[in-house]
Short mmCIF file of C-alpha atoms in Angstrom, two decimals:
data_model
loop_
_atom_site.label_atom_id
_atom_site.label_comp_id
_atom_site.label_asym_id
_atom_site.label_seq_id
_atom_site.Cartn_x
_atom_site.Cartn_y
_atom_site.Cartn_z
CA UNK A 199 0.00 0.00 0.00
CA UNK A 200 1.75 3.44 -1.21
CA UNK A 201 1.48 6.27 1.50
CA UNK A 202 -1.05 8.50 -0.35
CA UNK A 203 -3.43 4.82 0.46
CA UNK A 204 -5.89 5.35 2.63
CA UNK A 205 -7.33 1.94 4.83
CA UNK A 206 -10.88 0.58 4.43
CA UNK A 207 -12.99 1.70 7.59
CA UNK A 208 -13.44 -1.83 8.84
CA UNK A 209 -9.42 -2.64 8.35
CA UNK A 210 -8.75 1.07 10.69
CA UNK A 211 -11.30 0.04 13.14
CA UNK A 212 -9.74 -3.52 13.83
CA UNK A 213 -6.49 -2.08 13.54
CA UNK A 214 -7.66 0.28 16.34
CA UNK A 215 -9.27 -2.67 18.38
CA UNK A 216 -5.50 -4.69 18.40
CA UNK A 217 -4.09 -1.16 19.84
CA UNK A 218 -6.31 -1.33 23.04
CA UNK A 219 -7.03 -5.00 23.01
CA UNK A 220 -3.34 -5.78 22.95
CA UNK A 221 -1.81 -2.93 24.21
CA UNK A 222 -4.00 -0.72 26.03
CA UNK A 223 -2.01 -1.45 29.40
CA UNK A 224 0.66 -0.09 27.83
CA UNK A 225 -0.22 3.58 27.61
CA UNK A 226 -3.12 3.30 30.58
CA UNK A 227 -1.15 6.07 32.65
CA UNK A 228 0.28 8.29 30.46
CA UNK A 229 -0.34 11.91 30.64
CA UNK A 230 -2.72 13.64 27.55
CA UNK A 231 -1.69 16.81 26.24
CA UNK A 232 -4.30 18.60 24.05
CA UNK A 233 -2.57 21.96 22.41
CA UNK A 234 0.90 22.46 22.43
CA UNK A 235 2.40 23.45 25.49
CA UNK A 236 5.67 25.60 26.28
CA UNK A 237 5.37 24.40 29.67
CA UNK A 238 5.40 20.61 29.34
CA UNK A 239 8.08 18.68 30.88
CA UNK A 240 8.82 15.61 29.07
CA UNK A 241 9.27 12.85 31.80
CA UNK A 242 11.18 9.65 31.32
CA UNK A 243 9.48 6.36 30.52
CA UNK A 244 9.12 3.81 33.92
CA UNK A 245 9.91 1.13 31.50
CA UNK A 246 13.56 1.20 31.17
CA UNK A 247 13.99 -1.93 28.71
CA UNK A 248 11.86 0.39 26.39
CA UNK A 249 14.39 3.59 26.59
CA UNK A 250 17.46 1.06 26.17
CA UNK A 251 15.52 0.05 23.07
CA UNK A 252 15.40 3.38 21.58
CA UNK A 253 18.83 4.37 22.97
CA UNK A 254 19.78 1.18 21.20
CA UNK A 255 18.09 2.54 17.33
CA UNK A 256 19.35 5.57 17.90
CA UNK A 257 23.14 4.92 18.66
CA UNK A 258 23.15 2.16 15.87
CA UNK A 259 21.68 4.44 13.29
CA UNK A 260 23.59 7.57 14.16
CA UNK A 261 20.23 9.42 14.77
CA UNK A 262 19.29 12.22 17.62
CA UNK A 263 16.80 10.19 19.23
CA UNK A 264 14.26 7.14 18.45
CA UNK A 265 10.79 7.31 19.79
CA UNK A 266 8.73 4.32 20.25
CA UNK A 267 4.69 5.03 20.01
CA UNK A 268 1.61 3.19 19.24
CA UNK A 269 -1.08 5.12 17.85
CA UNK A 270 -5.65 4.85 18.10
CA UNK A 271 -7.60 6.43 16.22
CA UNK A 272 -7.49 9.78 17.99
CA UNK A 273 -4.04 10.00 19.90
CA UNK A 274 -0.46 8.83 19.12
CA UNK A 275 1.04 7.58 22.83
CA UNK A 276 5.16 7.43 23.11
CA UNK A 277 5.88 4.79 25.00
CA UNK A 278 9.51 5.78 25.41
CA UNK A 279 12.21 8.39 23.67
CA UNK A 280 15.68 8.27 24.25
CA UNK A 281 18.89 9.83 22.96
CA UNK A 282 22.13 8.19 22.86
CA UNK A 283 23.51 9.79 26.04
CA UNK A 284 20.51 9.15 28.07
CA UNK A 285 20.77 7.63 31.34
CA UNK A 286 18.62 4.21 31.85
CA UNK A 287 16.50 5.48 35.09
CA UNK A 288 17.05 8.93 34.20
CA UNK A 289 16.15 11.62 37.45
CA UNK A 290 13.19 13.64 35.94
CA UNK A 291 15.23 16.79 35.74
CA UNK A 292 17.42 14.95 33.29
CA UNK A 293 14.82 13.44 31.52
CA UNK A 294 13.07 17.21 30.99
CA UNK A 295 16.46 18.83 29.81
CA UNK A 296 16.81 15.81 27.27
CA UNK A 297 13.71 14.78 25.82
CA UNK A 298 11.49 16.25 23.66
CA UNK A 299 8.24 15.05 24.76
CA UNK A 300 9.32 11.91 26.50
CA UNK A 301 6.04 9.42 27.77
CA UNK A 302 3.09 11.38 26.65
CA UNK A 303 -0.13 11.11 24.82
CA UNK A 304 -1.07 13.74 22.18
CA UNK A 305 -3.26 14.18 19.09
CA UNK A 306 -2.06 12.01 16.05
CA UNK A 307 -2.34 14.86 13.64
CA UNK A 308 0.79 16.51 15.44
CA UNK A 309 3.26 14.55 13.75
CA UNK A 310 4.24 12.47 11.20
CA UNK A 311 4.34 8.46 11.96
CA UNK A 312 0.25 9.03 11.15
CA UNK A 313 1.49 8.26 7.58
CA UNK A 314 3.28 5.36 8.66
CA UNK A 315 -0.11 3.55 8.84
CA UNK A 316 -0.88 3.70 4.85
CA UNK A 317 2.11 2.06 4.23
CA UNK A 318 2.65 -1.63 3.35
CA UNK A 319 3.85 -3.53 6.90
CA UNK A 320 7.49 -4.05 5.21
CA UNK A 321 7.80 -0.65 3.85
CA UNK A 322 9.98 2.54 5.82
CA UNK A 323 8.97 6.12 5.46
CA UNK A 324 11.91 8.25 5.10
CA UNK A 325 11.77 11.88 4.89
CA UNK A 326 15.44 13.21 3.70
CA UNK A 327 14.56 17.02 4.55
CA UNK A 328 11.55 17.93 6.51
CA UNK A 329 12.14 21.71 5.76
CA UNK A 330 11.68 20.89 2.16
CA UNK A 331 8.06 18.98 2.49
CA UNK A 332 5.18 21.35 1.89
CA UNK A 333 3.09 19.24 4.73
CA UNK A 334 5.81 19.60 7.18
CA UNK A 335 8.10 22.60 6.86
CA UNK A 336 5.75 24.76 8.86
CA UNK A 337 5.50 22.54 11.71
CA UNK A 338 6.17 23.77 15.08
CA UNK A 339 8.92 20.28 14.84
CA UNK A 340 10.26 22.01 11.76
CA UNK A 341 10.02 25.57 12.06
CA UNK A 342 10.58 26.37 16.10
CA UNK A 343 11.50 24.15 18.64
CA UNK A 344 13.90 21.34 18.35
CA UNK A 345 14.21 21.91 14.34
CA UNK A 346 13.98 18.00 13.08
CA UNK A 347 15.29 17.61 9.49
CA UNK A 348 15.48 14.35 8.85
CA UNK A 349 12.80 11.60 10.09
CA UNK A 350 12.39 7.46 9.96
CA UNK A 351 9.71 5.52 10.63
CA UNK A 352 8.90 1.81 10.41
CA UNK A 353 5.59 0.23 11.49
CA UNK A 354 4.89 -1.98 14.45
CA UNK A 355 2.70 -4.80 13.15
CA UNK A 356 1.13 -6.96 16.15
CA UNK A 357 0.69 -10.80 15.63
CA UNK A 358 -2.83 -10.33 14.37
CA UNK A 359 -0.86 -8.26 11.47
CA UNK A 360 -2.02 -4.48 11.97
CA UNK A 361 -0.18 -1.93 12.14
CA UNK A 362 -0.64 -0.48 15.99
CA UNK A 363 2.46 1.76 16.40
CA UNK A 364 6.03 3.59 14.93
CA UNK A 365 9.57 3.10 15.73
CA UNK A 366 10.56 6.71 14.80
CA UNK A 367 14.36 8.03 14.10
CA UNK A 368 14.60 12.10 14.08
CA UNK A 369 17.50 14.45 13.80
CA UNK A 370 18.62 18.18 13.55
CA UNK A 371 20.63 17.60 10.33
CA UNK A 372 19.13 16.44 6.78
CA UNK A 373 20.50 13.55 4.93
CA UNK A 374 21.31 13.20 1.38
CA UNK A 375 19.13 10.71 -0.88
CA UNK A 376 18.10 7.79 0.08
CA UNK A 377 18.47 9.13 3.80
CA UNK A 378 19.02 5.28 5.12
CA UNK A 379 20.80 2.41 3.30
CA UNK A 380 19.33 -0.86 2.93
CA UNK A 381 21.56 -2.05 5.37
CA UNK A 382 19.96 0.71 7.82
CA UNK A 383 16.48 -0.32 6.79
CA UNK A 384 16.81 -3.42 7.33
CA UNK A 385 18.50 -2.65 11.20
CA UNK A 386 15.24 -0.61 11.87
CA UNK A 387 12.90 -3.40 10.73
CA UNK A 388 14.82 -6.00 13.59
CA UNK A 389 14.73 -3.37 15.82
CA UNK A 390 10.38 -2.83 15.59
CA UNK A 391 10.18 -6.29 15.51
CA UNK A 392 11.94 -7.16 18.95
CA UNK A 393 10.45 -4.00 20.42
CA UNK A 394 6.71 -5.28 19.54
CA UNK A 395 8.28 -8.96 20.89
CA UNK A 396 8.78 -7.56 23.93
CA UNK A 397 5.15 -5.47 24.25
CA UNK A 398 3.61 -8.92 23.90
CA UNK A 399 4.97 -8.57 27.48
CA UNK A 400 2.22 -6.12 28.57
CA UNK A 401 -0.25 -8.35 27.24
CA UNK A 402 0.65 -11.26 29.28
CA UNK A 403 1.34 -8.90 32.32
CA UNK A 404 -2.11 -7.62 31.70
CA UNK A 405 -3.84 -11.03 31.88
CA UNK A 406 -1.84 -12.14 34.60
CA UNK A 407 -3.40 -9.11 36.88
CA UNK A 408 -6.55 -9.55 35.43
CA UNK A 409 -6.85 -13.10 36.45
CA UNK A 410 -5.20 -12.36 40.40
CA UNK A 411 -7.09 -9.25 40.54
CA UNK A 412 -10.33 -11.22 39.63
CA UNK A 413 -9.58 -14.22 41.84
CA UNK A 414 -9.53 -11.40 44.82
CA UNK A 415 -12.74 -9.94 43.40
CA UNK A 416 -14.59 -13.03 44.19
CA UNK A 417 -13.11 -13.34 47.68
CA UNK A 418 -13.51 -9.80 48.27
CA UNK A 419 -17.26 -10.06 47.08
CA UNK A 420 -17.64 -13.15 49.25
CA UNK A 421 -16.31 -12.00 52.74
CA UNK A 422 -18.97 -8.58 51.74
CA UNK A 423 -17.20 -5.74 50.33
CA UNK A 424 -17.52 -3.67 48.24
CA UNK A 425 -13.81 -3.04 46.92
CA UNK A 426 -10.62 -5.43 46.47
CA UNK A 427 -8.41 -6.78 49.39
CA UNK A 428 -5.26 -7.74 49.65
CA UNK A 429 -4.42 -11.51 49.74
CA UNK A 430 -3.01 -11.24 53.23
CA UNK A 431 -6.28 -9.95 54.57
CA UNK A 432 -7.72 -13.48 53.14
CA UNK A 433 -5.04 -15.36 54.73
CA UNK A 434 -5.45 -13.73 57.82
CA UNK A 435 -9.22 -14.35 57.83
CA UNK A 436 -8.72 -18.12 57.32
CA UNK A 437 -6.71 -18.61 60.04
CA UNK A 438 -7.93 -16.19 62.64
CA UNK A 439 -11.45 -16.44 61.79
CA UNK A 440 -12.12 -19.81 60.45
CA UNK A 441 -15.64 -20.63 61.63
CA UNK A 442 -16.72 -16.88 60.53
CA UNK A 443 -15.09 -16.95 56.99
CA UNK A 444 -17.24 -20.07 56.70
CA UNK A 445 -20.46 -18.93 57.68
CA UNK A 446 -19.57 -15.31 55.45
CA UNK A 447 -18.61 -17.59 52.69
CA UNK A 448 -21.98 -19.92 52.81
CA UNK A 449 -24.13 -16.50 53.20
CA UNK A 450 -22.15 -14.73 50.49
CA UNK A 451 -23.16 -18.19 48.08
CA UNK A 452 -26.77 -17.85 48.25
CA UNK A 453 -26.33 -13.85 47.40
CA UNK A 454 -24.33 -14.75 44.50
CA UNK A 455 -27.05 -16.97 43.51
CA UNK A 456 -29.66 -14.11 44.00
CA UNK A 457 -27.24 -12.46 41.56
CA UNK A 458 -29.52 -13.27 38.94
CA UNK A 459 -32.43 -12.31 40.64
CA UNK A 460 -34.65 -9.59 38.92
CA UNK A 461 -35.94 -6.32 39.51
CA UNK A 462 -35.48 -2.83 41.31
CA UNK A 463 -36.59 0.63 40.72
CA UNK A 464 -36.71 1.80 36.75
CA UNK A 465 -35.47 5.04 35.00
CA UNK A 466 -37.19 7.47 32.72
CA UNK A 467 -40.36 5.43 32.73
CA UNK A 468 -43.76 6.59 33.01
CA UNK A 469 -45.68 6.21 36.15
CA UNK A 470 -47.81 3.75 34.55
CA UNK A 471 -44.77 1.48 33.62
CA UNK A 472 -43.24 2.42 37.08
CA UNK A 473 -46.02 0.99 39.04
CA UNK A 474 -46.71 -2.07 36.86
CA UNK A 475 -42.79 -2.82 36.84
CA UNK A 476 -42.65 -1.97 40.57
CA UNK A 477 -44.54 -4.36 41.77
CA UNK A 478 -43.49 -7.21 39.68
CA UNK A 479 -39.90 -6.61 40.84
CA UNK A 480 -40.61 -5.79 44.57
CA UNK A 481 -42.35 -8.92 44.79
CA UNK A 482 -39.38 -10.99 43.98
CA UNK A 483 -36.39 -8.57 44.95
CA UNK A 484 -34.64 -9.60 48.02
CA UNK A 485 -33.77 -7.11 50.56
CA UNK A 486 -30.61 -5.47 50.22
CA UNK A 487 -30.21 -6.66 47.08
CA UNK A 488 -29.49 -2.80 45.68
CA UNK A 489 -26.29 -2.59 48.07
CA UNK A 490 -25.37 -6.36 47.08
CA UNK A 491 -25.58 -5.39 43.39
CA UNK A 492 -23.58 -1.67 43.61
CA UNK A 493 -20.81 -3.75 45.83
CA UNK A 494 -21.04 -6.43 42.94
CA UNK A 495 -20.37 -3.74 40.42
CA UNK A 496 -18.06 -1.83 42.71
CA UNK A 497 -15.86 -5.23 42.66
CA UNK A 498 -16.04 -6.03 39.26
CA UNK A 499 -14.79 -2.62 38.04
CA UNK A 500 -11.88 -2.86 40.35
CA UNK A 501 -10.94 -6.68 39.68
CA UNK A 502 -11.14 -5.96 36.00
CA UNK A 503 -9.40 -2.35 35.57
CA UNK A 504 -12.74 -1.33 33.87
CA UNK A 505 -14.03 2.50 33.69
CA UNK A 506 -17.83 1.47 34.64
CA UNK A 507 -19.94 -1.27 35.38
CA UNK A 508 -23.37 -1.08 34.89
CA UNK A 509 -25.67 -4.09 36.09
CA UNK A 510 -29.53 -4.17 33.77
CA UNK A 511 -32.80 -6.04 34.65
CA UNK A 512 -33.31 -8.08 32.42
CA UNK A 513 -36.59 -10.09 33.60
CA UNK A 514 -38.61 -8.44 30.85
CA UNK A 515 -36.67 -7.96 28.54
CA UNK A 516 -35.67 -11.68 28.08
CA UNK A 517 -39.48 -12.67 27.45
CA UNK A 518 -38.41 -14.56 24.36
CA UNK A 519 -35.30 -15.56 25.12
CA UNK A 520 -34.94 -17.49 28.27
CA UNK A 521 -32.97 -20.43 26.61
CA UNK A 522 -29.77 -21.75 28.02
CA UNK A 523 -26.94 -21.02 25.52
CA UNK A 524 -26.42 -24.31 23.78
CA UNK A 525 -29.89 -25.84 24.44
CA UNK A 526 -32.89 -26.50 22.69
CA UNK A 527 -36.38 -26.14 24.07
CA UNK A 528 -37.09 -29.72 24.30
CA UNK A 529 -34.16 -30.41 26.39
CA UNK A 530 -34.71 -27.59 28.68
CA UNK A 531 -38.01 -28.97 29.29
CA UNK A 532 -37.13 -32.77 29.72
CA UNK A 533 -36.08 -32.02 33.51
CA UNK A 534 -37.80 -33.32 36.74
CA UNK A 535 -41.90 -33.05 36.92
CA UNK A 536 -41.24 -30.49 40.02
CA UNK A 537 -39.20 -28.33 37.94
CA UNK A 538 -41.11 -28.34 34.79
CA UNK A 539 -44.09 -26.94 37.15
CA UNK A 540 -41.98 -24.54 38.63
CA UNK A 541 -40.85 -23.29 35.83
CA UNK A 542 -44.44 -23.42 34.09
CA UNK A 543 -45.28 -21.52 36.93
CA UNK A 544 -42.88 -18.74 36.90
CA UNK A 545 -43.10 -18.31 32.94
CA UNK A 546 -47.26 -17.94 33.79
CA UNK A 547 -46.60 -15.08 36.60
CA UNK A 548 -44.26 -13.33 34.25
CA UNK A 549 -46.41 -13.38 30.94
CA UNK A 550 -49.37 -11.91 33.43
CA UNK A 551 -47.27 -9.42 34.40
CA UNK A 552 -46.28 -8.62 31.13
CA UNK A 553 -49.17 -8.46 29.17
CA UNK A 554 -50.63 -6.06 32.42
CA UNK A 555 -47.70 -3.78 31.48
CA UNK A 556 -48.75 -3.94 27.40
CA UNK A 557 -51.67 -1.52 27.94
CA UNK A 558 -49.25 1.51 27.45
CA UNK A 559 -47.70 1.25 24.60
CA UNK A 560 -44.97 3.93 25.10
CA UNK A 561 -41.29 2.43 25.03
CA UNK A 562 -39.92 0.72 28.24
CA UNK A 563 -36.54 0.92 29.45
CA UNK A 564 -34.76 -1.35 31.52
CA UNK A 565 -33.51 -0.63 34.82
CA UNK A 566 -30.89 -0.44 36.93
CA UNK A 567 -30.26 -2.60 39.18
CA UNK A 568 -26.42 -1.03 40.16
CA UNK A 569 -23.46 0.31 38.72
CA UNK A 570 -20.54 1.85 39.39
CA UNK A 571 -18.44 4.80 37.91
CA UNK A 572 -14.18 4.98 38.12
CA UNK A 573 -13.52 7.93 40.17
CA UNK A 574 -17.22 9.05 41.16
CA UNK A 575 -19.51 8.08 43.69
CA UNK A 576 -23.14 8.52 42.11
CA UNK A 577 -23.85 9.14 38.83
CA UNK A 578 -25.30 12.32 37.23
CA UNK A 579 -26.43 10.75 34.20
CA UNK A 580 -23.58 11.88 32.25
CA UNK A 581 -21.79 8.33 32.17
CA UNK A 582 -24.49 6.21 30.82
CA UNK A 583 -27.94 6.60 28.74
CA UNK A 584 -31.08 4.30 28.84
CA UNK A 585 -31.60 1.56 27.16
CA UNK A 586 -35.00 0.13 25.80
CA UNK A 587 -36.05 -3.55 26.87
CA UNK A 588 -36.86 -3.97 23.31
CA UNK A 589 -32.78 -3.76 22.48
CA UNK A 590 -31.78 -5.69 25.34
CA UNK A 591 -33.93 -8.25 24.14
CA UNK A 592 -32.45 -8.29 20.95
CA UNK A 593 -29.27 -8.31 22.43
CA UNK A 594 -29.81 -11.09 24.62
CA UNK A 595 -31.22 -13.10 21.37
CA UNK A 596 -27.91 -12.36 19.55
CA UNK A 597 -25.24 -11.99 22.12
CA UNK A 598 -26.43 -14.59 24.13
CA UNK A 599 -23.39 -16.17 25.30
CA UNK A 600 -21.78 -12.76 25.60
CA UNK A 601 -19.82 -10.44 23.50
CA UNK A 602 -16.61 -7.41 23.46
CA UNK A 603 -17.43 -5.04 21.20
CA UNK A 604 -15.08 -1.87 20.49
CA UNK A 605 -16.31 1.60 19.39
CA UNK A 606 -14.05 4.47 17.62
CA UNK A 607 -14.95 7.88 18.90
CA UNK A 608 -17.29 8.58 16.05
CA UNK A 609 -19.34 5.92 17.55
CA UNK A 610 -18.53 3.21 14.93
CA UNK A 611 -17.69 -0.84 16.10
CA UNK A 612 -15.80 -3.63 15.42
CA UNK A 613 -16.19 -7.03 17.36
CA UNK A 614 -13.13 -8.28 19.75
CA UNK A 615 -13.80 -11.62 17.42
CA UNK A 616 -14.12 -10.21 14.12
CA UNK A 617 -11.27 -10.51 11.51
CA UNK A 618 -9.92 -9.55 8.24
CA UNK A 619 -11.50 -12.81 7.23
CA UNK A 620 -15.38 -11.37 7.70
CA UNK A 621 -14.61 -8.77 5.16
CA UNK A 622 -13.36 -10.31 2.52
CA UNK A 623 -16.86 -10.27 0.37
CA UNK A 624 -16.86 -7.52 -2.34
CA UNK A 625 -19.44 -4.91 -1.91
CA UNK A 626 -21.86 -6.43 -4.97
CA UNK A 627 -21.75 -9.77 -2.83
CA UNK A 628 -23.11 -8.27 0.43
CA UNK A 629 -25.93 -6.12 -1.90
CA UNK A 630 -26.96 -8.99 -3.89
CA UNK A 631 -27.68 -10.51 -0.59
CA UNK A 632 -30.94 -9.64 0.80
CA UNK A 633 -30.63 -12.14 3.98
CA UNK A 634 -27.08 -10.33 4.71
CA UNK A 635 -28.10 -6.84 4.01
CA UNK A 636 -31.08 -7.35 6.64
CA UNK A 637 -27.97 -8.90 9.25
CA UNK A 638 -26.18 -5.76 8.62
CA UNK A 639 -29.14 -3.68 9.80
CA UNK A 640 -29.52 -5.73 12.67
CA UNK A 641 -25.99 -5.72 14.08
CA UNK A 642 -25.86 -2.13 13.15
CA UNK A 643 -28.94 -1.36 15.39
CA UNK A 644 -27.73 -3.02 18.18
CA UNK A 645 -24.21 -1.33 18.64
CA UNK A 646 -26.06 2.03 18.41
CA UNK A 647 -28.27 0.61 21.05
CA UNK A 648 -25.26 0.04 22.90
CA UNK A 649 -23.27 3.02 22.23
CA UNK A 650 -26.43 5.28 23.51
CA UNK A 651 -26.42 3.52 26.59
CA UNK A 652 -22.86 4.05 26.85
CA UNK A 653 -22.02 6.75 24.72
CA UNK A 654 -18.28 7.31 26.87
CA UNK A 655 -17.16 3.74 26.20
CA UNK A 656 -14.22 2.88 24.11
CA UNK A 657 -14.83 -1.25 24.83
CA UNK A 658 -17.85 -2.88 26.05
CA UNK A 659 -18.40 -6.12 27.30
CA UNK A 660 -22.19 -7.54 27.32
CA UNK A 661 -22.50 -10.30 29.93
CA UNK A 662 -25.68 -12.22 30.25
CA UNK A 663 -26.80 -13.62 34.01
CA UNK A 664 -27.59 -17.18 33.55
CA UNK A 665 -29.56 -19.33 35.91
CA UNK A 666 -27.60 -22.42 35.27
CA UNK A 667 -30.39 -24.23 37.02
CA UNK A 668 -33.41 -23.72 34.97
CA UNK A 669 -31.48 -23.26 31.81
CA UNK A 670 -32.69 -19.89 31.49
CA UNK A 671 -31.51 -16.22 30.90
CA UNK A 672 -32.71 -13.80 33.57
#
């Protein structure tokens, strides 16, 4: 792909998903700058196998400095700069005098590794002069500031094969045609290739916390609170307090079973729906079940480094769905006599209920049952939207075993299991198909259904409750 190229929508938005699926740990901390600012103060990366790195592509290519970044759709993040002469662990006073912007987020449009992406993955951008370009010699880079003249830039392709980041080479002086040799060219490719070796270590490190910060979440949930402990307190529990951590534990059971109970207060319905959906879900909520849900949600966001957690009722909304994932009807209805009339039972009291709530026919949306916000206490509605039982149904029909789905910040998605593979049908094949056009439509309405519920979120994970007992979705 030549550099004027530009990427099909689909290919940018999974390339974009492999940034924050993969790497997203990565760049989780760094500081944003927004407009161009005399005051910042570059600061050091705390990963110092990055710097040595780019201390290492700079030295061996006779170069000012190499910057490592990868880049979304909206921001490019350096990872790491270094210069030749740069200390390791540099103290941040050193680091300020000799970086140019060091570990730092800012707009992708500042630079230019952007046009790194339209290039083929083997290819190296190479800009001899960049005083001479017309796109570049105005540049604050260029014109004020540190006054780069010569730039390199190779991509960082990830396993799955897109293009997430730049391995960038800059100096003060310009270099005479071709700028690198292919002896050079070839150095740089080895050296983005063993730096994106080594960020596969983030991913791992990022899955490793996940799962021991999760494993806590469960214990932490269990023993009845509402944020993470440390292992030790655990420890210290089950050998101080055996006989209590047992009788917590057995409690905390059946309220993780209640977990997929059904029903609290509803937002931004009419009074009508309020009552009707009131009593229905006051009839079967158990008590306390509001604070067991906002410390379920308060756990989960902390075990899983998430942004939000919000927790839906989804007793109505699953009218036509209640199948176990993997099931058919016949076998969810080949149990034990007592179940089958228990169950018969509970479908009856439900379809009463809903066909009282039928007589208004305005839209219903489905409630809250907790949530909880990063960094915020209550919610002022800003965080999430509402979200219409109607398209929770539908998304309990098609994402019934769950799903990760990943917006850009025009709102558009790509699936965390979609790949280049799904796309491969020209445009005449998906038109001549009536049966995929009207799959389009769907999938398209339910990520907007999504994305107004949570129109903040970058990556959203849809988790179904399942009562693993009946074989249904609640």
């Amino acid at each position: 792909m030549t550099p004027g190229q530009q990427k099909s929508p689909v290919a940018e938005r999974k390339r974009e998903r492999d940034v924050y699926l993969l790497y997203g740990s990565a760049f989780r901390d760094s500081p944003k700058i927004e407009t161009p600012a005399l005051d910042h103060k570059p600061r050091a990366s705390a990963d110092s196998t990055l710097i040595a790195l780019a201390q290492l592509t700079a030295t061996r290519l006779n170069v000012a400095r190499a910057c490592i970044s990868l880049i979304d759709d909206t921001h490019q993040h350096f990872l790491a700069e270094a210069t030749p002469s740069l200390p390791l662990r540099p103290k941040p006073e050193d680091a300020a005098a000799a970086l140019w912007l060091g570990n730092v987020s800012v707009p992708r449009s500042w630079g230019v590794c952007e046009e790194v992406l339209q290039m083929r993955t083997d290819a190296v951008l190479v800009i001899d002069d960049l005083s001479k370009t017309e796109q570049y010699a105005h540049s604050d880079f260029v014109k004020g500031g540190p006054q780069w003249r010569f730039y390199g830039g190779v991509p960082l392709v990830c396993p799955r094969g897109s293009v997430v980041g730049v391995l960038s080479i800059w100096d003060g002086e310009p270099r005479p045609d071709p700028g690198l040799s292919g002896g050079q060219v070839i150095l740089l490719q080895d050296f983005a290739a063993t730096i994106i070796n080594y960020l596969d270590t983030y991913t791992l490190r990022d899955q490793y916390q996940r799962g021991e910060q999760f494993t806590r979440g469960l214990l932490s949930f269990a023993q009845g609170a509402s944020a993470l402990k440390p292992f030790k307190v655990f420890a210290d529990d089950s050998s101080n307090q055996s006989g209590s951590t047992t009788a917590a534990s057995a409690g905390s059971v059946r309220s993780l079973k209640t977990l997929s109970s059904v029903g609290s207060r509803t937002i931004q319905a009419s009074s009508t729906n309020e009552r009707s959906i009131g009593t229905l879900q006051n009839s079967i909520l158990p008590l306390h079940s509001k604070d067991m849900f906002s410390r379920a949600a308060n756990v989960m966001m902390a075990s899983s480094n998430l942004d939000g957690v919000l927790i839906l009722d989804a007793s109505v909304a699953a009218t036509g769905h209640r199948q176990f994932p993997g099931t058919n009807e016949e076998d969810a209805s080949s149990g034990d006599s007592s179940h089958s009339v228990s169950s018969s039972s509970d479908a009856a009291s439900t379809a009463s209920s809903r066909r009282d709530m039928q007589d208004d026919k305005s839209p219903k949306t489905c409630s809250v049952l907790g949530y909880a916000v990063r960094g915020k206490a209550s919610n002022d509605g800003s965080d999430f939207g509402t979200l219409l039982e109607r398209d929770l149904a539908r998304l309990l029909k098609e994402w019934s075993t769950g799903k990760i789905t990943n917006f850009t910040a025009t709102g558009s998605s790509v699936s965390s299991t979609d790949d280049n593979s799904s796309s491969s049908a020209s445009a005449a094949e998906v038109v001549s198909s009536e049966a995929k056009k009207k799959d389009v439509g769907r999938r398209f309405r339910t990520s907007v259904a999504v994305h107004e519920l949570l129109p903040k979120a970058r990556s959203v994970a849809f988790v179904p409750f399942w009562d693993y007992a009946s074989h249904k979705i609640l």
